[in-house]
Amino acid sequence: MAELRALIFDVDGTLADTERDGHRIAFNRAFRKSGLSWEWTPERYGRLLRVPGGKERLRHYIEQYQPPFERPHDLEAFIAELHRRKTRYFIQMLQQGAIALRPGVERLLREAHSIGLSLNIATTTASENVIALLASNLDTEAPEWFDVIAADEAVSAKKPAPDVYLYVLRSLGFAPEECIAFEDSDNGLRAARVAGVATIVTVSDYTREQNFDGALVVLDQFGEPERPFRVLQGDVGGARYLDLGLVRRLWAGSGVDH
Ligand code: XBP
Ligand code: MG
C-alpha cells in the first residue's frame, strides 16, 4: 500500500487569481512604459491565455493581432525585454499585497507543511513570481516550505506538455502514483495526467468552461469551513472544503493501485 508523499501545485489560477488583475495589468503597464499603444482587455486576455507562457503569448499577439507593427531586428530580444519589464511590474504588485491566495489555499499549505508532507510547485510562470507570491502572502520563509519549485526556467516545453511535472517527479525521486496535483486549467490537467499524476481541479474565472475529463474532482475553489466549495464534477462524499483528509481520500480512490 503506497502512501501519498507529495502535493504538486500549479500557481496561476490555482494558488491565486493572478491573471486578470495581475499578469494582465503588468503586461499593459509594460506596454505603456515601452511606448506601445497595445491594451489587453480582460476578454482579449482570456483568448490570449490559450497560449501558455508570457513570452510565447507576446509573440502570438504580435503575429496574430499586430500585423502592422514594425518588427524590431531582434524580435526575440525585444520580447524578452518586454517580458522582463512585465515581470518587474508583477512582482511590485505582489510586494504591495495586491494579489491574495485563493480561499483555503493557505490552510491546506500550512496543514501539509506542519506534518512534513512534501510541497512542490509546477508552473509555467517564472520562479521569482512564485517566490514573491508565497513570501508576500504567507511569510518570507514560506518558499522554503517547498522541496521543488519547477517553473518557466526548468523546462522548454510548457503545459500541456508534461515536462514540468516530470521535472518535479525526477527531482523528488517519487513515482507519479505517490503524488497528487492541483490545477485550474485544461492545459494544466493534461500536463499532470500525461505525467501520470492524479489531479484535483479548482476552476478559475477564465477556465470554468473547459473540459476536465480525467480530473479526480472539479471544484470551484479549495473552500473553507465557513465558505464551502461547490462540486462541479465528481464525488466528495459530503465534504465541504479541501483538507488533507479529503485529498488523501480522493487520491486513494484515484483508480491507481496504491
Ligand atoms: C500560467 C501561464 C503564465 C502566466 C503568466 O499557466 O501560462 O504564462 O499567464 O506568467 P499555468 P509569465 O497556470 O498553467 O502554469 O508571464 O511569467 O509566463
Ligand atoms: Mg493555472
PDB file of C-alpha atoms and ligand atoms in Angstrom:
ATOM      1  CA  MET A   1       0.000   0.000   0.000  1.00  0.00           C
ATOM      2  CA  ALA A   2       1.690   3.212  -1.182  1.00  0.00           C
ATOM      3  CA  GLU A   3       1.303   6.450   0.705  1.00  0.00           C
ATOM      4  CA  LEU A   4       0.714   9.936  -0.536  1.00  0.00           C
ATOM      5  CA  ARG A   5       4.125  11.604  -0.389  1.00  0.00           C
ATOM      6  CA  ALA A   6       3.841  14.871  -2.279  1.00  0.00           C
ATOM      7  CA  LEU A   7       1.459  17.643  -3.251  1.00  0.00           C
ATOM      8  CA  ILE A   8       2.247  19.476  -6.505  1.00  0.00           C
ATOM      9  CA  PHE A   9       0.592  22.846  -7.075  1.00  0.00           C
ATOM     10  CA  ASP A  10       0.054  24.923 -10.156  1.00  0.00           C
ATOM     11  CA  VAL A  11       0.280  28.635  -9.337  1.00  0.00           C
ATOM     12  CA  ASP A  12      -1.619  30.911 -11.734  1.00  0.00           C
ATOM     13  CA  GLY A  13      -5.343  30.386 -11.258  1.00  0.00           C
ATOM     14  CA  THR A  14      -4.812  27.697  -8.593  1.00  0.00           C
ATOM     15  CA  LEU A  15      -2.936  29.233  -5.659  1.00  0.00           C
ATOM     16  CA  ALA A  16      -4.103  32.723  -6.608  1.00  0.00           C
ATOM     17  CA  ASP A  17      -6.240  34.519  -9.171  1.00  0.00           C
ATOM     18  CA  THR A  18      -3.247  36.115 -10.813  1.00  0.00           C
ATOM     19  CA  GLU A  19      -4.308  36.501 -14.411  1.00  0.00           C
ATOM     20  CA  ARG A  20      -6.960  39.198 -14.994  1.00  0.00           C
ATOM     21  CA  ASP A  21      -5.959  41.581 -12.192  1.00  0.00           C
ATOM     22  CA  GLY A  22      -2.290  40.642 -12.000  1.00  0.00           C
ATOM     23  CA  HIS A  23      -0.382  39.456 -15.051  1.00  0.00           C
ATOM     24  CA  ARG A  24      -2.728  41.301 -17.444  1.00  0.00           C
ATOM     25  CA  ILE A  25      -2.253  44.619 -15.641  1.00  0.00           C
ATOM     26  CA  ALA A  26       1.513  44.104 -15.566  1.00  0.00           C
ATOM     27  CA  PHE A  27       1.590  43.381 -19.313  1.00  0.00           C
ATOM     28  CA  ASN A  28      -0.382  46.567 -20.010  1.00  0.00           C
ATOM     29  CA  ARG A  29       1.958  48.633 -17.815  1.00  0.00           C
ATOM     30  CA  ALA A  30       4.946  47.212 -19.648  1.00  0.00           C
ATOM     31  CA  PHE A  31       3.348  48.117 -22.986  1.00  0.00           C
ATOM     32  CA  ARG A  32       2.778  51.720 -21.908  1.00  0.00           C
ATOM     33  CA  LYS A  33       6.265  52.032 -20.444  1.00  0.00           C
ATOM     34  CA  SER A  34       7.677  50.751 -23.741  1.00  0.00           C
ATOM     35  CA  GLY A  35       5.720  53.337 -25.736  1.00  0.00           C
ATOM     36  CA  LEU A  36       3.333  50.748 -27.195  1.00  0.00           C
ATOM     37  CA  SER A  37      -0.373  51.555 -27.502  1.00  0.00           C
ATOM     38  CA  TRP A  38      -1.378  47.907 -27.001  1.00  0.00           C
ATOM     39  CA  GLU A  39      -4.071  47.194 -24.413  1.00  0.00           C
ATOM     40  CA  TRP A  40      -5.093  43.728 -23.303  1.00  0.00           C
ATOM     41  CA  THR A  41      -8.702  43.889 -22.122  1.00  0.00           C
ATOM     42  CA  PRO A  42      -9.997  41.117 -19.815  1.00  0.00           C
ATOM     43  CA  GLU A  43     -11.814  39.498 -22.779  1.00  0.00           C
ATOM     44  CA  ARG A  44      -8.833  39.635 -25.107  1.00  0.00           C
ATOM     45  CA  TYR A  45      -6.569  38.334 -22.360  1.00  0.00           C
ATOM     46  CA  GLY A  46      -8.942  35.391 -21.898  1.00  0.00           C
ATOM     47  CA  ARG A  47      -8.389  34.446 -25.543  1.00  0.00           C
ATOM     48  CA  LEU A  48      -4.650  35.024 -25.315  1.00  0.00           C
ATOM     49  CA  LEU A  49      -4.436  32.701 -22.316  1.00  0.00           C
ATOM     50  CA  ARG A  50      -4.868  29.803 -24.705  1.00  0.00           C
ATOM     51  CA  VAL A  51      -1.165  30.364 -25.398  1.00  0.00           C
ATOM     52  CA  PRO A  52       0.755  29.207 -22.296  1.00  0.00           C
ATOM     53  CA  GLY A  53       3.725  31.333 -21.247  1.00  0.00           C
ATOM     54  CA  GLY A  54       4.003  35.113 -21.195  1.00  0.00           C
ATOM     55  CA  LYS A  55       6.784  35.373 -23.781  1.00  0.00           C
ATOM     56  CA  GLU A  56       5.001  32.952 -26.104  1.00  0.00           C
ATOM     57  CA  ARG A  57       1.765  34.935 -25.568  1.00  0.00           C
ATOM     58  CA  LEU A  58       3.524  38.165 -26.565  1.00  0.00           C
ATOM     59  CA  ARG A  59       4.918  36.596 -29.721  1.00  0.00           C
ATOM     60  CA  HIS A  60       1.499  35.191 -30.645  1.00  0.00           C
ATOM     61  CA  TYR A  61      -0.099  38.605 -30.081  1.00  0.00           C
ATOM     62  CA  ILE A  62       2.442  40.373 -32.261  1.00  0.00           C
ATOM     63  CA  GLU A  63       1.978  37.803 -35.019  1.00  0.00           C
ATOM     64  CA  GLN A  64      -1.820  37.486 -34.891  1.00  0.00           C
ATOM     65  CA  TYR A  65      -3.070  40.868 -33.690  1.00  0.00           C
ATOM     66  CA  GLN A  66      -0.434  43.402 -34.721  1.00  0.00           C
ATOM     67  CA  PRO A  67       0.467  42.736 -38.351  1.00  0.00           C
ATOM     68  CA  PRO A  68       1.255  46.450 -38.969  1.00  0.00           C
ATOM     69  CA  PHE A  69       3.715  46.541 -36.045  1.00  0.00           C
ATOM     70  CA  GLU A  70       7.199  47.030 -37.415  1.00  0.00           C
ATOM     71  CA  ARG A  71       9.210  44.094 -36.104  1.00  0.00           C
ATOM     72  CA  PRO A  72      12.421  45.002 -34.312  1.00  0.00           C
ATOM     73  CA  HIS A  73      15.529  43.465 -35.846  1.00  0.00           C
ATOM     74  CA  ASP A  74      15.877  41.032 -32.928  1.00  0.00           C
ATOM     75  CA  LEU A  75      12.267  40.103 -32.077  1.00  0.00           C
ATOM     76  CA  GLU A  76      13.356  37.502 -29.511  1.00  0.00           C
ATOM     77  CA  ALA A  77      15.366  40.065 -27.519  1.00  0.00           C
ATOM     78  CA  PHE A  78      12.550  42.627 -27.804  1.00  0.00           C
ATOM     79  CA  ILE A  79      10.037  40.138 -26.375  1.00  0.00           C
ATOM     80  CA  ALA A  80      12.431  39.066 -23.631  1.00  0.00           C
ATOM     81  CA  GLU A  81      12.959  42.697 -22.544  1.00  0.00           C
ATOM     82  CA  LEU A  82       9.238  43.491 -22.642  1.00  0.00           C
ATOM     83  CA  HIS A  83       8.559  40.389 -20.561  1.00  0.00           C
ATOM     84  CA  ARG A  84      11.285  41.263 -18.038  1.00  0.00           C
ATOM     85  CA  ARG A  85       9.635  44.655 -17.626  1.00  0.00           C
ATOM     86  CA  LYS A  86       6.242  42.983 -17.163  1.00  0.00           C
ATOM     87  CA  THR A  87       7.706  40.651 -14.525  1.00  0.00           C
ATOM     88  CA  ARG A  88       9.090  43.636 -12.576  1.00  0.00           C
ATOM     89  CA  TYR A  89       5.621  45.236 -12.501  1.00  0.00           C
ATOM     90  CA  PHE A  90       4.008  41.947 -11.495  1.00  0.00           C
ATOM     91  CA  ILE A  91       6.442  41.486  -8.616  1.00  0.00           C
ATOM     92  CA  GLN A  92       5.833  45.057  -7.488  1.00  0.00           C
ATOM     93  CA  MET A  93       2.115  44.269  -7.342  1.00  0.00           C
ATOM     94  CA  LEU A  94       2.801  41.158  -5.282  1.00  0.00           C
ATOM     95  CA  GLN A  95       5.069  43.031  -2.891  1.00  0.00           C
ATOM     96  CA  GLN A  96       2.342  45.630  -2.407  1.00  0.00           C
ATOM     97  CA  GLY A  97      -0.010  42.797  -1.390  1.00  0.00           C
ATOM     98  CA  ALA A  98      -2.264  43.273  -4.421  1.00  0.00           C
ATOM     99  CA  ILE A  99      -2.781  39.552  -5.055  1.00  0.00           C
ATOM    100  CA  ALA A 100      -4.147  37.272  -2.337  1.00  0.00           C
ATOM    101  CA  LEU A 101      -4.118  33.483  -2.180  1.00  0.00           C
ATOM    102  CA  ARG A 102      -7.435  31.863  -3.046  1.00  0.00           C
ATOM    103  CA  PRO A 103      -9.723  30.740  -0.191  1.00  0.00           C
ATOM    104  CA  GLY A 104      -8.480  27.627   1.577  1.00  0.00           C
ATOM    105  CA  VAL A 105      -5.042  27.621  -0.026  1.00  0.00           C
ATOM    106  CA  GLU A 106      -3.137  28.922   2.989  1.00  0.00           C
ATOM    107  CA  ARG A 107      -4.960  26.499   5.298  1.00  0.00           C
ATOM    108  CA  LEU A 108      -4.072  23.473   3.172  1.00  0.00           C
ATOM    109  CA  LEU A 109      -0.441  24.562   2.672  1.00  0.00           C
ATOM    110  CA  ARG A 110       0.011  25.083   6.410  1.00  0.00           C
ATOM    111  CA  GLU A 111      -1.620  21.749   7.228  1.00  0.00           C
ATOM    112  CA  ALA A 112       0.676  19.880   4.840  1.00  0.00           C
ATOM    113  CA  HIS A 113       3.759  21.800   5.940  1.00  0.00           C
ATOM    114  CA  SER A 114       3.036  21.157   9.617  1.00  0.00           C
ATOM    115  CA  ILE A 115       3.168  17.373   9.117  1.00  0.00           C
ATOM    116  CA  GLY A 116       6.136  17.450   6.724  1.00  0.00           C
ATOM    117  CA  LEU A 117       4.275  16.366   3.600  1.00  0.00           C
ATOM    118  CA  SER A 118       6.328  17.353   0.559  1.00  0.00           C
ATOM    119  CA  LEU A 119       5.090  20.574  -1.071  1.00  0.00           C
ATOM    120  CA  ASN A 120       6.043  21.383  -4.652  1.00  0.00           C
ATOM    121  CA  ILE A 121       5.254  23.751  -7.497  1.00  0.00           C
ATOM    122  CA  ALA A 122       4.790  23.004 -11.209  1.00  0.00           C
ATOM    123  CA  THR A 123       4.147  26.258 -13.044  1.00  0.00           C
ATOM    124  CA  THR A 124       4.542  27.986 -16.378  1.00  0.00           C
ATOM    125  CA  THR A 125       5.443  31.314 -14.832  1.00  0.00           C
ATOM    126  CA  ALA A 126       8.861  32.373 -13.522  1.00  0.00           C
ATOM    127  CA  SER A 127      10.102  31.152 -10.125  1.00  0.00           C
ATOM    128  CA  GLU A 128      10.667  34.753  -8.927  1.00  0.00           C
ATOM    129  CA  ASN A 129       6.901  35.331  -9.300  1.00  0.00           C
ATOM    130  CA  VAL A 130       6.126  32.228  -7.258  1.00  0.00           C
ATOM    131  CA  ILE A 131       8.560  33.177  -4.518  1.00  0.00           C
ATOM    132  CA  ALA A 132       7.133  36.709  -4.308  1.00  0.00           C
ATOM    133  CA  LEU A 133       3.559  35.371  -4.182  1.00  0.00           C
ATOM    134  CA  LEU A 134       4.353  32.955  -1.340  1.00  0.00           C
ATOM    135  CA  ALA A 135       6.502  35.406   0.606  1.00  0.00           C
ATOM    136  CA  SER A 136       4.001  38.268   0.370  1.00  0.00           C
ATOM    137  CA  ASN A 137       1.016  36.123   1.413  1.00  0.00           C
ATOM    138  CA  LEU A 138       2.497  33.684   3.948  1.00  0.00           C
ATOM    139  CA  ASP A 139       5.871  34.640   5.339  1.00  0.00           C
ATOM    140  CA  THR A 140       9.328  35.275   3.961  1.00  0.00           C
ATOM    141  CA  GLU A 141      10.368  31.705   4.809  1.00  0.00           C
ATOM    142  CA  ALA A 142       7.376  30.140   3.017  1.00  0.00           C
ATOM    143  CA  PRO A 143       9.200  29.479  -0.291  1.00  0.00           C
ATOM    144  CA  GLU A 144      11.470  27.168   1.726  1.00  0.00           C
ATOM    145  CA  TRP A 145       8.497  25.007   2.663  1.00  0.00           C
ATOM    146  CA  PHE A 146       8.656  23.746  -0.925  1.00  0.00           C
ATOM    147  CA  ASP A 147      11.002  20.965  -1.978  1.00  0.00           C
ATOM    148  CA  VAL A 148      10.835  21.714  -5.710  1.00  0.00           C
ATOM    149  CA  ILE A 149       9.716  24.916  -7.408  1.00  0.00           C
ATOM    150  CA  ALA A 150       9.657  23.916 -11.072  1.00  0.00           C
ATOM    151  CA  ALA A 151       8.989  26.999 -13.161  1.00  0.00           C
ATOM    152  CA  ASP A 152       9.447  28.531 -16.592  1.00  0.00           C
ATOM    153  CA  GLU A 153      13.250  28.192 -16.446  1.00  0.00           C
ATOM    154  CA  ALA A 154      13.174  24.449 -15.617  1.00  0.00           C
ATOM    155  CA  VAL A 155      11.816  23.119 -18.921  1.00  0.00           C
ATOM    156  CA  SER A 156      11.497  24.200 -22.530  1.00  0.00           C
ATOM    157  CA  ALA A 157       8.116  22.602 -23.342  1.00  0.00           C
ATOM    158  CA  LYS A 158       5.322  24.297 -21.399  1.00  0.00           C
ATOM    159  CA  LYS A 159       1.998  22.827 -20.272  1.00  0.00           C
ATOM    160  CA  PRO A 160       0.069  20.974 -21.700  1.00  0.00           C
ATOM    161  CA  ALA A 161       3.393  19.160 -22.191  1.00  0.00           C
ATOM    162  CA  PRO A 162       4.075  17.019 -19.095  1.00  0.00           C
ATOM    163  CA  ASP A 163       7.689  18.204 -18.774  1.00  0.00           C
ATOM    164  CA  VAL A 164       7.284  20.432 -15.722  1.00  0.00           C
ATOM    165  CA  TYR A 165       5.585  17.591 -13.806  1.00  0.00           C
ATOM    166  CA  LEU A 166       8.197  15.086 -14.946  1.00  0.00           C
ATOM    167  CA  TYR A 167      10.851  17.516 -13.724  1.00  0.00           C
ATOM    168  CA  VAL A 168       9.250  17.633 -10.249  1.00  0.00           C
ATOM    169  CA  LEU A 169       8.950  13.822 -10.107  1.00  0.00           C
ATOM    170  CA  ARG A 170      12.563  13.365 -11.196  1.00  0.00           C
ATOM    171  CA  SER A 171      13.821  15.922  -8.680  1.00  0.00           C
ATOM    172  CA  LEU A 172      11.877  14.275  -5.839  1.00  0.00           C
ATOM    173  CA  GLY A 173      12.637  10.714  -6.930  1.00  0.00           C
ATOM    174  CA  PHE A 174       8.944   9.857  -6.407  1.00  0.00           C
ATOM    175  CA  ALA A 175       6.634   7.838  -8.647  1.00  0.00           C
ATOM    176  CA  PRO A 176       3.648   9.727 -10.100  1.00  0.00           C
ATOM    177  CA  GLU A 177       1.318   7.446  -8.095  1.00  0.00           C
ATOM    178  CA  GLU A 178       2.809   8.845  -4.880  1.00  0.00           C
ATOM    179  CA  CYS A 179       1.785  12.395  -5.735  1.00  0.00           C
ATOM    180  CA  ILE A 180      -1.291  14.493  -6.334  1.00  0.00           C
ATOM    181  CA  ALA A 181      -1.593  17.670  -8.415  1.00  0.00           C
ATOM    182  CA  PHE A 182      -3.773  20.770  -8.089  1.00  0.00           C
ATOM    183  CA  GLU A 183      -4.631  22.610 -11.298  1.00  0.00           C
ATOM    184  CA  ASP A 184      -7.142  25.138 -12.602  1.00  0.00           C
ATOM    185  CA  SER A 185      -6.928  24.682 -16.380  1.00  0.00           C
ATOM    186  CA  ASP A 186      -7.341  22.019 -19.048  1.00  0.00           C
ATOM    187  CA  ASN A 187      -3.721  22.558 -20.124  1.00  0.00           C
ATOM    188  CA  GLY A 188      -2.517  22.029 -16.578  1.00  0.00           C
ATOM    189  CA  LEU A 189      -4.715  18.967 -16.061  1.00  0.00           C
ATOM    190  CA  ARG A 190      -3.402  17.475 -19.284  1.00  0.00           C
ATOM    191  CA  ALA A 191       0.227  18.071 -18.263  1.00  0.00           C
ATOM    192  CA  ALA A 192      -0.269  16.381 -14.892  1.00  0.00           C
ATOM    193  CA  ARG A 193      -2.252  13.462 -16.286  1.00  0.00           C
ATOM    194  CA  VAL A 194       0.243  12.733 -19.073  1.00  0.00           C
ATOM    195  CA  ALA A 195       2.906  12.635 -16.342  1.00  0.00           C
ATOM    196  CA  GLY A 196       0.674  10.102 -14.532  1.00  0.00           C
ATOM    197  CA  VAL A 197      -0.268  12.322 -11.577  1.00  0.00           C
ATOM    198  CA  ALA A 198      -3.852  12.236 -10.259  1.00  0.00           C
ATOM    199  CA  THR A 199      -5.297  15.746 -10.266  1.00  0.00           C
ATOM    200  CA  ILE A 200      -7.798  17.841  -8.335  1.00  0.00           C
ATOM    201  CA  VAL A 201      -9.105  20.805 -10.336  1.00  0.00           C
ATOM    202  CA  THR A 202     -10.236  24.080  -8.759  1.00  0.00           C
ATOM    203  CA  VAL A 203     -11.515  26.220 -11.626  1.00  0.00           C
ATOM    204  CA  SER A 204     -10.796  29.914 -12.066  1.00  0.00           C
ATOM    205  CA  ASP A 205     -12.859  32.524 -13.916  1.00  0.00           C
ATOM    206  CA  TYR A 206     -11.028  32.020 -17.170  1.00  0.00           C
ATOM    207  CA  THR A 207     -11.134  28.202 -17.067  1.00  0.00           C
ATOM    208  CA  ARG A 208     -14.634  27.415 -15.732  1.00  0.00           C
ATOM    209  CA  GLU A 209     -15.984  26.225 -19.103  1.00  0.00           C
ATOM    210  CA  GLN A 210     -13.047  23.994 -20.043  1.00  0.00           C
ATOM    211  CA  ASN A 211     -13.105  20.222 -20.292  1.00  0.00           C
ATOM    212  CA  PHE A 212     -11.832  18.475 -17.183  1.00  0.00           C
ATOM    213  CA  ASP A 213     -12.332  14.832 -18.104  1.00  0.00           C
ATOM    214  CA  GLY A 214      -9.780  12.807 -16.184  1.00  0.00           C
ATOM    215  CA  ALA A 215      -9.786  15.007 -13.057  1.00  0.00           C
ATOM    216  CA  LEU A 216     -10.419  13.314  -9.700  1.00  0.00           C
ATOM    217  CA  VAL A 217     -12.879  16.057  -8.892  1.00  0.00           C
ATOM    218  CA  VAL A 218     -13.650  19.576 -10.135  1.00  0.00           C
ATOM    219  CA  LEU A 219     -14.392  22.251  -7.509  1.00  0.00           C
ATOM    220  CA  ASP A 220     -14.961  25.981  -7.720  1.00  0.00           C
ATOM    221  CA  GLN A 221     -12.315  26.606  -5.005  1.00  0.00           C
ATOM    222  CA  PHE A 222     -10.446  24.843  -2.186  1.00  0.00           C
ATOM    223  CA  GLY A 223     -13.075  26.108   0.233  1.00  0.00           C
ATOM    224  CA  GLU A 224     -13.098  26.995   3.907  1.00  0.00           C
ATOM    225  CA  PRO A 225     -15.323  25.645   6.705  1.00  0.00           C
ATOM    226  CA  GLU A 226     -17.350  28.867   6.588  1.00  0.00           C
ATOM    227  CA  ARG A 227     -17.050  29.197   2.801  1.00  0.00           C
ATOM    228  CA  PRO A 228     -17.628  25.721   1.329  1.00  0.00           C
ATOM    229  CA  PHE A 229     -16.709  24.786  -2.227  1.00  0.00           C
ATOM    230  CA  ARG A 230     -19.177  23.879  -4.945  1.00  0.00           C
ATOM    231  CA  VAL A 231     -18.627  20.496  -6.552  1.00  0.00           C
ATOM    232  CA  LEU A 232     -18.744  20.866 -10.346  1.00  0.00           C
ATOM    233  CA  GLN A 233     -17.751  17.301 -11.217  1.00  0.00           C
ATOM    234  CA  GLY A 234     -17.077  14.147  -9.185  1.00  0.00           C
ATOM    235  CA  ASP A 235     -17.944  12.996  -5.676  1.00  0.00           C
ATOM    236  CA  VAL A 236     -16.518  14.312  -2.403  1.00  0.00           C
ATOM    237  CA  GLY A 237     -18.759  12.264  -0.097  1.00  0.00           C
ATOM    238  CA  GLY A 238     -20.371  15.276   1.521  1.00  0.00           C
ATOM    239  CA  ALA A 239     -17.131  17.159   2.313  1.00  0.00           C
ATOM    240  CA  ARG A 240     -17.305  20.956   2.251  1.00  0.00           C
ATOM    241  CA  TYR A 241     -13.691  22.029   1.900  1.00  0.00           C
ATOM    242  CA  LEU A 242     -10.355  20.552   0.863  1.00  0.00           C
ATOM    243  CA  ASP A 243      -8.225  19.387   3.748  1.00  0.00           C
ATOM    244  CA  LEU A 244      -5.617  16.645   3.782  1.00  0.00           C
ATOM    245  CA  GLY A 245      -8.213  14.086   4.811  1.00  0.00           C
ATOM    246  CA  LEU A 246     -10.236  14.737   1.656  1.00  0.00           C
ATOM    247  CA  VAL A 247      -7.102  14.997  -0.507  1.00  0.00           C
ATOM    248  CA  ARG A 248      -5.991  11.557   0.731  1.00  0.00           C
ATOM    249  CA  ARG A 249      -9.432  10.023   0.180  1.00  0.00           C
ATOM    250  CA  LEU A 250      -9.599  11.356  -3.387  1.00  0.00           C
ATOM    251  CA  TRP A 251      -6.046  10.214  -4.095  1.00  0.00           C
ATOM    252  CA  ALA A 252      -6.726   6.727  -2.668  1.00  0.00           C
ATOM    253  CA  GLY A 253      -9.791   6.394  -4.882  1.00  0.00           C
ATOM    254  CA  SER A 254      -7.990   7.599  -7.980  1.00  0.00           C
ATOM    255  CA  GLY A 255      -8.106   4.237  -9.719  1.00  0.00           C
ATOM    256  CA  VAL A 256      -4.357   3.744  -9.377  1.00  0.00           C
ATOM    257  CA  ASP A 257      -3.365   0.625  -7.488  1.00  0.00           C
ATOM    258  CA  HIS A 258      -1.979   2.113  -4.277  1.00  0.00           C
TER     259      HIS A 258
HETATM  260  C1  XBP B   1       0.257  30.238 -16.449  1.00  0.00           C
HETATM  261  C2  XBP B   1       0.800  30.879 -17.646  1.00  0.00           C
HETATM  262  C3  XBP B   1       1.707  32.034 -17.464  1.00  0.00           C
HETATM  263  C4  XBP B   1       1.032  33.249 -16.855  1.00  0.00           C
HETATM  264  C5  XBP B   1       1.879  34.488 -16.969  1.00  0.00           C
HETATM  265  O1  XBP B   1      -0.191  28.910 -16.774  1.00  0.00           O
HETATM  266  O2  XBP B   1       0.541  30.448 -18.763  1.00  0.00           O
HETATM  267  O3  XBP B   1       2.198  32.368 -18.733  1.00  0.00           O
HETATM  268  O4  XBP B   1      -0.160  33.516 -17.567  1.00  0.00           O
HETATM  269  O5  XBP B   1       3.155  34.308 -16.436  1.00  0.00           O
HETATM  270  P1  XBP B   1      -0.263  27.752 -15.670  1.00  0.00           P
HETATM  271  P2  XBP B   1       4.507  34.606 -17.285  1.00  0.00           P
HETATM  272  O6  XBP B   1      -1.167  28.258 -14.579  1.00  0.00           O
HETATM  273  O7  XBP B   1      -0.866  26.580 -16.387  1.00  0.00           O
HETATM  274  O8  XBP B   1       1.120  27.457 -15.179  1.00  0.00           O
HETATM  275  O9  XBP B   1       4.309  35.918 -17.967  1.00  0.00           O
HETATM  276  O10 XBP B   1       5.605  34.650 -16.260  1.00  0.00           O
HETATM  277  O11 XBP B   1       4.655  33.468 -18.271  1.00  0.00           O
HETATM  278 MG    MG B   2      -3.024  27.586 -13.895  1.00  0.00          MG
END
